[in-house]
Amino acid sequence: MSDHALVRLEGVTKGFVKGQESIAIFKALDLAIPTGDFVAVMGPSGSGKTTLLNLLGGIDHVDAGAITVAGQRIDGLSENALARYRAANVGFVFQFYNLMPMLTAAQNVELPLLLTPLKKAQRRTHVETALAVVGLADRAKHYPREMSGGQQQRVAIARAIVSDPKILLCDEPTGDLDRATADEILGVLQTLNRELGKTIVMVTHDPAAARYAKRTLHLDKGQFFEKDLAA
Amino acid sequence: MRPFLLQVAAVTLINLKSIPQRFWLSLSTVVAVALVVMVLLTFLAMSYGFQKTLSGTGAADVAIALRGGAAAEINSAVTRDQVRLIEEGPGIDRGADGRPLTSAELYLVVDGVKRSTGTKANLPLRGVGRDGANVRKGITIQAGRMFAPGSNEVVVGKSLASEFAGFDLGQTVKLGTSQWTVVGVFTADGGVFESEIWADAPAVQSLFKRENYFQTVRARLESPAALASLKQYVESDPRLKLDVKTEQDFYAEQSGQTTDLIQKLGWPLAIAMAFGALAGALNTMYSSVAARAVEIATLRAIGFGGTPAFIGTLVESLLLSVIGGIIGAVATWLIFDGFTTSTLGASFTQVVFSFHLSPALVLQGVGLALVVGLVGGLFPAIRAARQPIVAGLAG
Ligand SMILES: Nc1ncnc2c1ncn2[C@@H]1O[C@H](COP(=O)(O)OP(=O)(O)O)[C@@H](O)[C@H]1O
Ligand SMILES: [Mg+2]
């Protein structure tokens, strides 16, 4: 909540037009996320959790207000500048993993590195490291269909961290997993946060998942309500 | 630049590797393009083969005289007096006996039956003078012998003998109202004469009641340059209202009309079919983009640009259509190259010729396939590049 905030939303307004109706999702929303934070975002379905991640990730646009990430204003950037911003700063983790089914685990993890000037050998080292971090060093040559949901999500996490982005945006990363597997994945995220200092924003429905985060934000009717772990 | 190329390569690889998911749809595009290319190349091969046969006929040092304005031999008429005047003209080569090498010829249409279909066809019967075979180079008796002057004997071109029934060596055929015996089969360097029946001109004149009339006069020139003096001689004599040109030019003009016609049929038909294939290609590629919407959006979220998504889609489309084009070209080549048939030439008689594919024609076919792939991929590729990421991720 200081000037050192990695992410800062100021007066963000966002709505959608659906046919004749226009729905306001956020009205003058403010938020600050410091470097190294692990924020769980909870809230009813349709409250705008995914929209929040999309705005932070630079794949959706605010109607008004400012979003600053790592000192850079990203609202109002061109599509190309946003693509560069995403490549350099953002790692996405999705509920359904979104791996390329025709590529191996290693090839999937390598994708973000294709946007960097790294040479093939360097890319391979980075891929091996990322897979090792999520505990899948031995699965590099496997295809997504040969892996369990939990393993696929680990590959997706490896892909999200391989280019060392400043922030991980996870949209219900355990929404499709059973309890035990979910706990493993959440453990991986917690380790990334605690040991590698990754800043994580994680949307979840699951209070048990939120407990892995440092703090939880409740989003409802376009506003945040912060609750600490004890609440 | 290097990361950009890597992005393009990655997206293209993802596209191509996902083709098996749309195997039947992709295959249908390949087949549609292959059919278009086959139709086009079949027509072009026909046209080219016909052109080759006609342009292979006639030499630059053989002159032909026709009635002024006659485009085809069948429409021409030359009197015996005119023949005599031509024989006295300048620039004409002479035989061993010192007489000018000329041949006054009749060109008549007789009935024949196509071996392959059993249908009736018009065949050309050429009455040639004593020097008919000597005026032209390349006339060779392949089997049997030359007809005897004044007799009811014919020699037949090799192509005619194989395509039409009843012209085997020794057989008797009815031409007009009289019976003729086939005594020889000749070749003519693959030219049109191989589709003709040749007989002695006086015998044809009397049996077809055409005394005193011919259709053309052929004359062997001392050299191709001698045409000019013969032409001048004919033009300066009011009794000779004849056109003089080289036999080579004459047959080139004849091929022009028919090959034009074949091409004017072939291209529109192929283009009409190409629109059908284009609809198929668009459908396939829109399906491809829709099927990969999540993947494209995920790549974009990772930071990939829209341009690689555009190029990847276009490459997939081009690849499918080029494969179709190559299959079409190979199939046409296997089925039709060297395929022999006959068609009506300028004199409404059958000309036997073979389909012939050349590299230039194959290029035209593959070019058409590329156009189908390019247009069929363009709009889906634009959609792939422009699709909002959020919508794509939402599935
Ligand atoms: N692209 C869109 N067009 C129209 N409405 C949208 C779009 N994206 C989201 N919405 C609407 O915005 C609201 C918030 O959506 P979302 O951020 O996905 O909610 P959550 O993730 O909290 O369930 C929902 O009512 C949803 O229907
Ligand atoms: Mg959501």
XYZ file of C-alpha atoms and ligand atoms in Angstrom:
654
model
C 0.000 0.000 0.000
C 3.005 2.197 -0.423
C 4.738 3.798 -3.359
C 6.429 0.472 -3.853
C 3.207 -1.092 -5.045
C 3.834 -3.362 -8.021
C 0.266 -2.982 -9.199
C -1.893 0.070 -8.698
C -5.453 0.631 -9.841
C -6.789 4.151 -9.497
C -10.386 5.052 -10.223
C -10.848 2.119 -12.570
C -14.247 2.005 -14.181
C -15.261 -0.888 -16.370
C -18.541 -2.090 -17.787
C -19.909 -4.211 -20.579
C -22.650 -3.589 -23.047
C -24.897 -6.601 -23.500
C -27.481 -5.931 -26.163
C -29.439 -2.899 -24.916
C -28.173 -3.196 -21.354
C -24.923 -1.870 -20.048
C -23.616 -3.465 -16.894
C -21.152 -1.635 -14.699
C -18.571 -4.028 -13.244
C -16.247 -1.562 -11.509
C -16.885 2.047 -10.565
C -13.844 4.061 -9.501
C -12.073 1.009 -8.142
C -8.766 1.488 -6.312
C -6.294 -1.248 -5.474
C -2.620 -1.538 -4.644
C -0.626 -4.774 -4.637
C 2.936 -4.640 -3.335
C 5.731 -6.698 -4.768
C 5.820 -10.154 -3.239
C 2.150 -10.186 -2.315
C -0.087 -13.243 -2.752
C -3.659 -12.033 -3.062
C -6.696 -14.260 -3.251
C -9.693 -12.657 -4.913
C -13.060 -14.106 -3.998
C -16.566 -13.047 -4.786
C -19.813 -14.185 -6.298
C -19.950 -15.421 -9.823
C -20.188 -12.507 -12.214
C -18.715 -10.045 -9.743
C -15.837 -9.221 -12.083
C -12.976 -11.359 -10.792
C -11.914 -12.549 -14.248
C -12.367 -9.055 -15.603
C -9.993 -7.764 -12.938
C -7.323 -10.266 -13.982
C -7.886 -9.418 -17.656
C -7.338 -5.726 -16.922
C -4.175 -6.428 -14.914
C -2.939 -8.749 -17.641
C -3.446 -6.190 -20.363
C -5.903 -8.250 -22.395
C -8.890 -6.020 -21.619
C -9.279 -2.257 -21.428
C -10.572 0.050 -18.721
C -13.332 2.527 -19.525
C -11.717 5.068 -17.230
C -9.003 5.222 -14.600
C -5.365 4.233 -14.454
C -3.548 0.914 -14.083
C 0.133 1.043 -13.286
C 2.250 -2.109 -13.229
C 5.922 -1.965 -12.333
C 5.894 1.769 -12.844
C 4.328 1.568 -16.307
C 0.861 2.878 -17.174
C -0.769 0.079 -19.142
C -4.194 1.588 -19.720
C -4.152 3.187 -23.110
C -1.242 1.166 -24.505
C -1.514 -0.001 -28.111
C -2.179 -3.673 -28.828
C 1.456 -4.235 -29.758
C 2.720 -2.484 -26.642
C 0.308 -4.541 -24.563
C 1.618 -7.741 -26.146
C 5.148 -6.683 -25.196
C 3.938 -5.780 -21.693
C 2.375 -9.229 -21.280
C 5.437 -11.007 -22.585
C 7.714 -9.154 -20.178
C 5.576 -8.881 -17.053
C 2.666 -11.293 -16.896
C 2.246 -15.034 -16.432
C -1.279 -16.390 -16.830
C -2.594 -19.582 -15.227
C -6.061 -20.655 -16.347
C -8.683 -22.932 -14.853
C -8.490 -25.359 -17.778
C -4.680 -25.082 -18.161
C -4.906 -23.968 -21.831
C -1.960 -26.052 -22.935
C -1.389 -26.660 -26.642
C -2.470 -30.294 -27.017
C -0.155 -30.928 -29.973
C 2.952 -29.750 -28.144
C 4.945 -31.565 -25.452
C 5.228 -30.212 -21.932
C 8.641 -28.750 -22.755
C 7.392 -27.184 -25.975
C 4.449 -25.657 -24.127
C 6.714 -24.231 -21.463
C 9.068 -22.884 -24.117
C 6.381 -20.760 -25.814
C 6.915 -17.551 -23.773
C 10.661 -17.828 -24.361
C 10.106 -17.578 -28.127
C 9.330 -13.922 -27.436
C 12.752 -13.368 -25.895
C 16.160 -13.132 -27.581
C 17.290 -16.313 -25.787
C 19.117 -18.912 -27.878
C 17.851 -22.440 -28.201
C 20.269 -23.877 -25.640
C 19.419 -21.148 -23.148
C 15.745 -21.704 -23.725
C 16.191 -25.391 -23.000
C 17.906 -24.618 -19.699
C 15.107 -22.262 -18.683
C 12.465 -24.834 -19.619
C 14.223 -27.534 -17.599
C 14.464 -25.233 -14.601
C 10.806 -24.229 -14.768
C 9.684 -27.846 -15.079
C 11.913 -28.775 -12.151
C 10.368 -26.000 -10.021
C 6.891 -27.504 -10.525
C 8.251 -31.028 -9.984
C 7.833 -32.285 -13.559
C 11.440 -32.534 -14.708
C 10.788 -36.091 -15.899
C 7.715 -35.186 -17.991
C 9.323 -32.841 -20.498
C 8.554 -35.056 -23.496
C 5.007 -35.920 -22.460
C 1.968 -34.544 -24.220
C -0.852 -32.929 -22.218
C -3.172 -35.875 -22.944
C -0.655 -38.166 -21.252
C -0.818 -36.210 -18.004
C -3.333 -35.800 -15.174
C -5.142 -32.511 -14.620
C -2.835 -31.613 -11.778
C 0.236 -32.329 -13.879
C -1.136 -30.261 -16.736
C -1.717 -27.376 -14.377
C 1.875 -27.691 -13.177
C 3.035 -27.467 -16.783
C 0.858 -24.371 -17.167
C 2.452 -22.863 -14.062
C 5.897 -23.661 -15.433
C 4.898 -21.891 -18.651
C 3.680 -18.901 -16.632
C 6.948 -18.512 -14.712
C 9.518 -19.568 -17.321
C 10.185 -16.051 -18.588
C 10.345 -14.737 -15.009
C 7.379 -12.349 -15.149
C 6.726 -9.834 -12.384
C 3.213 -11.012 -11.673
C 1.281 -14.279 -11.894
C -2.425 -14.019 -12.647
C -4.258 -17.232 -11.794
C -7.961 -17.593 -12.618
C -9.434 -20.393 -10.503
C -6.305 -22.508 -10.991
C -7.737 -25.341 -8.872
C -11.324 -24.997 -10.063
C -11.091 -28.200 -12.076
C -9.063 -30.270 -9.603
C -9.885 -32.508 -6.643
C -8.971 -31.433 -3.138
C -5.648 -33.261 -2.856
C -4.452 -32.158 -6.280
C -5.658 -28.627 -5.592
C -3.594 -28.560 -2.413
C -0.514 -29.642 -4.377
C -1.004 -26.886 -6.919
C -1.654 -24.307 -4.202
C 1.503 -25.528 -2.481
C 3.449 -24.888 -5.684
C 2.035 -21.364 -5.925
C 2.795 -20.716 -2.259
C 6.372 -21.873 -2.761
C 6.742 -19.614 -5.774
C 5.535 -16.725 -3.655
C 7.522 -17.489 -0.531
C 10.775 -18.734 -1.946
C 11.012 -16.970 -5.287
C 9.151 -13.827 -4.241
C 6.620 -14.061 -7.074
C 3.719 -11.660 -6.813
C 0.504 -13.624 -7.311
C -3.096 -12.620 -7.821
C -5.333 -15.671 -7.639
C -9.072 -15.755 -8.238
C -10.836 -18.580 -6.434
C -14.213 -19.761 -5.252
C -12.689 -21.964 -2.646
C -12.068 -20.566 0.875
C -9.593 -23.376 1.483
C -7.602 -22.220 -1.540
C -7.709 -18.623 -0.383
C -6.009 -19.673 2.844
C -2.767 -20.277 0.926
C -2.673 -16.572 0.054
C -1.326 -13.824 2.270
C -4.581 -11.937 2.119
C -7.993 -12.235 0.580
C -9.970 -9.563 -1.219
C -13.717 -9.989 -1.526
C -15.127 -8.449 -4.636
C -18.807 -7.615 -4.579
C -20.858 -5.012 -6.386
C -17.752 -3.492 -7.860
C -15.915 -2.932 -4.592
C -13.276 -4.756 -2.552
C -13.716 -5.836 1.026
C -10.525 -7.007 2.603
C -10.609 -9.787 5.189
C -7.684 -11.253 6.943
C -7.128 -14.956 7.394
C -8.719 -15.000 10.830
C -12.027 -13.629 9.648
C 13.168 -10.121 -35.945
C 14.300 -13.526 -34.732
C 11.651 -13.741 -32.004
C 9.073 -12.748 -34.612
C 10.089 -15.598 -36.898
C 10.075 -17.968 -33.935
C 6.530 -16.862 -33.125
C 5.465 -17.435 -36.718
C 7.124 -20.839 -36.714
C 5.483 -21.812 -33.422
C 2.001 -20.718 -34.474
C 2.395 -22.397 -37.850
C 3.569 -25.596 -36.194
C 0.600 -25.518 -33.828
C -1.749 -24.990 -36.771
C -0.277 -27.744 -38.864
C -0.128 -30.158 -35.964
C -3.794 -29.533 -35.310
C -4.809 -30.464 -38.865
C -5.448 -34.108 -37.850
C -8.223 -32.810 -35.575
C -9.914 -31.499 -38.715
C -8.723 -34.314 -40.945
C -11.832 -34.893 -43.056
C -12.581 -31.207 -43.476
C -8.987 -30.510 -44.463
C -9.011 -33.480 -46.806
C -12.171 -32.220 -48.493
C -10.423 -28.921 -49.200
C -7.424 -30.725 -50.633
C -9.697 -32.836 -52.855
C -11.740 -29.840 -54.012
C -8.612 -27.940 -55.006
C -7.210 -31.052 -56.687
C -10.368 -31.376 -58.800
C -10.222 -27.743 -59.858
C -6.613 -28.103 -60.901
C -7.386 -31.340 -62.738
C -10.146 -29.714 -64.766
C -7.977 -26.750 -65.634
C -4.933 -28.818 -66.528
C -6.977 -31.272 -68.571
C -8.222 -28.447 -70.752
C -4.831 -26.809 -70.953
C -3.148 -30.124 -71.754
C -5.727 -30.703 -74.470
C -5.189 -27.258 -75.897
C -1.422 -27.549 -75.704
C -1.386 -31.017 -77.228
C -3.609 -29.881 -80.092
C -1.423 -26.861 -80.641
C 1.681 -29.022 -80.648
C 0.189 -31.302 -83.301
C -0.830 -28.451 -85.577
C 2.259 -26.373 -85.080
C 4.295 -29.495 -85.801
C 2.634 -29.626 -89.208
C 3.893 -27.890 -92.276
C 7.285 -26.537 -93.108
C 8.498 -23.009 -93.695
C 9.673 -23.992 -97.181
C 6.375 -25.392 -98.388
C 3.960 -22.845 -99.816
C 0.222 -23.332 -99.898
C -2.088 -21.429 -102.224
C -5.780 -21.146 -101.354
C -8.646 -19.196 -102.815
C -8.430 -15.607 -101.579
C -9.986 -15.279 -98.140
C -10.389 -19.016 -97.535
C -9.458 -19.817 -93.930
C -9.640 -23.579 -94.334
C -8.855 -25.978 -97.134
C -12.450 -27.137 -97.300
C -13.596 -23.610 -98.226
C -10.978 -23.182 -100.898
C -11.116 -23.844 -104.617
C -8.371 -23.682 -107.198
C -8.926 -24.326 -110.912
C -6.724 -26.437 -113.126
C -5.648 -23.262 -115.005
C -4.627 -21.604 -111.777
C -2.637 -24.708 -110.853
C -0.731 -24.489 -114.136
C 0.062 -20.803 -113.550
C 1.374 -21.545 -110.063
C 3.604 -24.275 -111.419
C 5.210 -21.664 -113.673
C 5.827 -19.333 -110.727
C 9.258 -18.335 -109.391
C 11.090 -19.722 -106.368
C 9.740 -23.251 -106.683
C 12.137 -26.100 -106.183
C 12.517 -28.715 -108.905
C 12.617 -32.481 -108.752
C 15.204 -34.792 -110.311
C 13.273 -34.717 -113.593
C 13.465 -30.909 -113.680
C 9.727 -30.416 -113.142
C 8.555 -28.043 -110.362
C 7.779 -29.814 -107.075
C 4.096 -29.034 -106.636
C 0.990 -30.904 -105.650
C -2.526 -29.812 -106.547
C -4.756 -31.297 -103.890
C -8.346 -32.038 -103.096
C -9.604 -32.049 -99.565
C -12.856 -33.885 -98.979
C -14.775 -35.058 -95.962
C -15.637 -38.744 -95.710
C -17.358 -40.773 -93.024
C -15.481 -42.823 -90.495
C -16.215 -44.628 -87.252
C -14.304 -43.959 -84.071
C -12.888 -47.177 -82.645
C -13.274 -46.157 -78.991
C -16.888 -44.992 -79.087
C -18.278 -46.466 -82.296
C -19.561 -43.023 -83.235
C -19.475 -41.519 -86.699
C -16.851 -38.942 -87.426
C -15.757 -36.761 -90.344
C -12.435 -37.811 -91.775
C -10.343 -35.904 -94.262
C -9.583 -37.517 -97.622
C -6.725 -35.742 -99.370
C -6.179 -36.271 -103.051
C -2.519 -35.478 -103.669
C -0.529 -34.980 -106.813
C 2.319 -37.178 -107.999
C 4.735 -35.221 -105.856
C 2.395 -34.958 -102.844
C 4.773 -36.847 -100.591
C 7.922 -35.269 -102.036
C 6.744 -31.677 -101.637
C 6.588 -32.277 -97.903
C 9.454 -33.500 -95.851
C 8.928 -36.172 -93.254
C 6.291 -38.271 -94.998
C 7.386 -41.863 -94.464
C 5.588 -45.054 -95.383
C 5.619 -47.041 -92.175
C 3.883 -50.155 -93.470
C 2.820 -51.300 -96.923
C 3.532 -49.045 -99.887
C 2.450 -45.837 -101.592
C -0.759 -45.901 -103.611
C -0.390 -46.489 -107.339
C -1.315 -43.480 -109.564
C -4.817 -43.702 -111.014
C -5.888 -46.562 -108.746
C -8.536 -46.929 -106.025
C -5.821 -47.180 -103.407
C -5.270 -45.114 -100.293
C -2.536 -44.693 -97.714
C -3.613 -43.624 -94.248
C -1.939 -41.636 -91.513
C -0.790 -43.615 -88.503
C -3.052 -41.740 -86.022
C -6.103 -42.125 -88.215
C -5.472 -45.846 -88.629
C -5.303 -46.369 -84.877
C -8.238 -44.137 -83.881
C -10.747 -45.049 -86.570
C -12.079 -48.430 -87.592
C -11.613 -50.077 -90.959
C -8.252 -48.692 -92.023
C -6.032 -51.639 -91.349
C -3.548 -52.531 -94.032
C -5.201 -54.493 -96.841
C -8.747 -53.615 -95.813
C -11.223 -52.243 -98.289
C -13.150 -49.151 -97.224
C -16.080 -47.381 -98.772
C -15.342 -43.689 -99.270
C -18.175 -41.796 -100.902
C -19.751 -44.202 -103.340
C -16.637 -46.179 -104.220
C -14.477 -48.883 -102.670
C -10.832 -48.172 -101.820
C -8.053 -50.454 -100.645
C -5.689 -49.460 -97.834
C -2.206 -50.222 -99.177
C -0.024 -48.264 -96.778
C 0.267 -46.474 -93.417
C 2.404 -43.357 -93.212
C 3.838 -41.073 -90.579
C 4.313 -37.298 -90.858
C 6.506 -36.317 -87.893
C 3.453 -36.329 -85.617
C 1.664 -33.647 -87.621
C -1.921 -33.303 -88.782
C -1.322 -35.369 -91.945
C -1.206 -38.436 -89.720
C -4.950 -37.891 -89.243
C -5.618 -37.993 -92.999
C -6.373 -40.454 -95.788
C -4.321 -39.849 -98.884
C -5.162 -40.968 -102.410
C -4.188 -40.088 -105.938
C -5.769 -36.735 -106.870
C -6.999 -37.745 -110.396
C -8.636 -40.875 -108.943
C -10.384 -38.818 -106.281
C -11.455 -36.252 -108.860
C -13.081 -38.827 -111.077
C -14.678 -40.968 -108.371
C -16.016 -37.922 -106.490
C -16.933 -36.110 -109.729
C -14.677 -33.137 -109.044
C -12.962 -32.931 -112.421
C -11.004 -29.721 -113.019
C -11.217 -28.598 -109.416
C -8.777 -28.664 -106.562
C -8.792 -27.089 -103.151
C -5.160 -26.101 -102.788
C -1.777 -26.160 -104.438
C 1.313 -27.025 -102.439
C 4.734 -26.037 -103.730
C 8.166 -26.816 -102.341
C 10.113 -23.564 -102.195
C 13.796 -23.223 -103.002
C 14.102 -21.670 -99.555
C 11.730 -20.048 -97.057
C 12.833 -16.671 -98.466
C 11.528 -17.629 -101.892
C 7.974 -17.239 -100.626
C 8.135 -13.480 -101.202
C 8.790 -13.780 -104.928
C 6.081 -16.425 -105.405
C 3.654 -14.238 -103.481
C 4.476 -11.230 -105.601
C 4.036 -13.290 -108.756
C 0.579 -14.472 -107.641
C -0.539 -11.003 -106.561
C 0.517 -9.388 -109.831
C -1.493 -11.850 -111.962
C -5.228 -10.981 -112.000
C -6.090 -14.568 -112.935
C -4.664 -15.773 -109.621
C -7.011 -14.580 -106.904
C -5.181 -16.753 -104.414
C -3.602 -16.357 -100.999
C -0.102 -17.739 -100.654
C 1.480 -18.526 -97.307
C 3.794 -21.120 -95.867
C 2.182 -24.355 -94.802
C 3.664 -23.707 -91.359
C 1.815 -20.402 -90.999
C -1.349 -21.942 -92.347
C -1.456 -24.659 -89.665
C -0.410 -22.260 -86.919
C -3.457 -20.117 -87.788
C -5.660 -23.193 -87.711
C -4.411 -24.219 -84.278
C -4.979 -20.718 -82.937
C -8.746 -20.900 -83.436
C -9.227 -24.272 -81.777
C -6.776 -23.813 -78.922
C -8.399 -20.467 -78.193
C -11.726 -22.190 -78.001
C -10.457 -24.930 -75.693
C -8.819 -22.419 -73.386
C -11.899 -20.209 -73.404
C -13.856 -23.229 -72.226
C -11.266 -24.480 -69.751
C -10.437 -21.372 -67.789
C -14.025 -20.267 -67.052
C -14.985 -23.802 -66.048
C -11.954 -24.091 -63.785
C -12.589 -20.662 -62.293
C -16.244 -21.480 -61.648
C -15.138 -24.653 -59.888
C -12.436 -22.691 -58.081
C -15.170 -20.638 -56.435
C -16.634 -23.845 -55.104
C -13.253 -24.932 -53.796
C -12.801 -21.459 -52.346
C -16.036 -21.811 -50.390
C -14.712 -25.117 -49.075
C -11.352 -23.618 -48.175
C -13.008 -20.701 -46.358
C -15.203 -23.121 -44.443
C -12.239 -25.280 -43.488
C -10.126 -22.353 -42.397
C -12.909 -20.651 -40.435
C -13.409 -23.983 -38.680
C -9.696 -24.163 -38.062
C -9.660 -20.694 -36.536
C -12.741 -21.484 -34.445
C -11.254 -24.785 -33.273
C -8.050 -23.023 -32.255
C -9.733 -19.957 -30.736
C -8.616 -20.873 -27.220
C -5.105 -21.709 -28.367
C -4.757 -18.501 -30.351
C -6.100 -16.454 -27.434
C -3.763 -18.237 -25.022
C -0.780 -17.473 -27.238
C -1.868 -13.858 -27.493
C -2.228 -13.691 -23.683
C 1.324 -15.035 -23.393
C 2.421 -12.114 -25.553
C 2.358 -13.449 -29.093
C 1.380 -10.846 -31.684
C -1.621 -10.982 -33.997
C 0.567 -11.177 -37.089
C 1.962 -14.653 -36.343
C -1.619 -15.886 -35.848
C -2.456 -14.353 -39.227
C 0.518 -15.893 -40.995
C 0.071 -19.283 -39.342
C -3.507 -19.508 -40.568
C -2.552 -18.387 -44.042
C 0.262 -20.930 -44.226
C -2.124 -23.720 -43.240
C -4.530 -22.695 -45.979
C -1.780 -22.361 -48.573
C -0.332 -25.705 -47.607
C -3.664 -27.497 -47.979
C -4.329 -25.919 -51.357
C -0.825 -26.492 -52.686
C -1.066 -30.149 -51.690
C -4.381 -30.224 -53.561
C -2.790 -28.506 -56.542
C 0.088 -30.959 -56.681
C -2.247 -33.940 -56.346
C -4.390 -32.474 -59.139
C -1.385 -31.965 -61.376
C 0.012 -35.435 -60.735
C -3.407 -37.019 -61.281
C -3.868 -35.138 -64.544
C -0.435 -36.204 -65.638
C -1.049 -39.850 -64.747
C -4.484 -39.961 -66.368
C -4.167 -37.655 -69.343
C -0.586 -36.981 -70.343
C -0.139 -38.721 -73.672
C -3.854 -39.575 -73.756
C -4.765 -39.613 -77.439
C -8.035 -38.349 -78.776
C -9.388 -36.501 -81.757
C -11.348 -33.372 -82.173
C -12.752 -31.301 -84.993
C -10.156 -29.122 -86.621
C -10.789 -25.998 -88.654
C -12.086 -27.966 -91.652
C -14.589 -29.847 -89.484
C -12.628 -33.023 -89.856
C -11.100 -34.995 -87.043
C -7.585 -34.160 -85.941
C -5.968 -36.802 -83.788
C -3.730 -35.426 -81.056
C -2.384 -36.250 -77.616
C -2.880 -34.366 -74.364
C 0.338 -32.822 -73.282
C 1.260 -31.301 -69.916
C 4.205 -28.939 -69.760
C 5.888 -27.491 -66.648
C 4.445 -24.094 -67.552
C 0.931 -25.556 -67.538
C 1.523 -27.293 -64.196
C 2.634 -23.933 -62.831
C -0.637 -22.394 -63.979
C -2.545 -25.148 -62.176
C -0.581 -24.817 -58.960
C -0.883 -21.035 -59.304
C -4.664 -21.321 -59.374
C -4.478 -23.578 -56.300
C -2.363 -20.950 -54.537
C -4.919 -18.270 -55.319
C -7.658 -20.449 -53.819
C -5.505 -21.048 -50.735
C -4.579 -17.403 -50.391
C -8.113 -16.053 -50.661
C -9.549 -18.947 -48.670
C -7.057 -18.341 -45.878
C -7.019 -14.557 -45.901
C -10.324 -13.782 -44.191
C -10.039 -16.560 -41.600
C -6.468 -15.393 -40.940
C -7.699 -11.850 -40.358
C -10.240 -13.246 -37.926
C -7.508 -15.215 -36.147
C -5.412 -12.072 -35.770
C -8.256 -9.772 -34.720
C -10.231 -12.066 -32.453
C -10.459 -10.421 -28.993
C -8.307 -12.341 -26.540
C -10.878 -12.256 -23.751
C -13.550 -13.752 -26.001
C -11.127 -16.448 -27.160
C -10.181 -17.394 -23.617
C -13.839 -17.571 -22.641
C -14.027 -20.399 -25.195
N -16.801 -9.758 -22.993
C -17.895 -9.545 -22.235
N -18.998 -8.997 -22.802
C -20.109 -8.776 -22.059
N -20.195 -9.040 -20.772
C -19.133 -9.587 -20.158
C -17.940 -9.860 -20.856
N -17.044 -10.384 -19.979
C -17.682 -10.433 -18.792
N -18.912 -9.961 -18.898
C -19.878 -9.817 -17.816
O -19.247 -9.123 -16.780
C -19.560 -9.669 -15.533
C -18.299 -10.076 -14.819
O -17.716 -11.143 -15.498
P -16.436 -11.909 -14.937
O -15.354 -10.909 -14.729
O -16.143 -13.012 -15.847
O -16.993 -12.431 -13.552
P -16.386 -13.552 -12.602
O -15.076 -13.969 -13.109
O -16.295 -12.848 -11.274
O -17.403 -14.629 -12.544
C -20.492 -10.834 -15.790
O -21.829 -10.380 -15.606
C -20.250 -11.164 -17.216
O -21.417 -11.679 -17.801
Mg -14.366 -15.824 -13.799
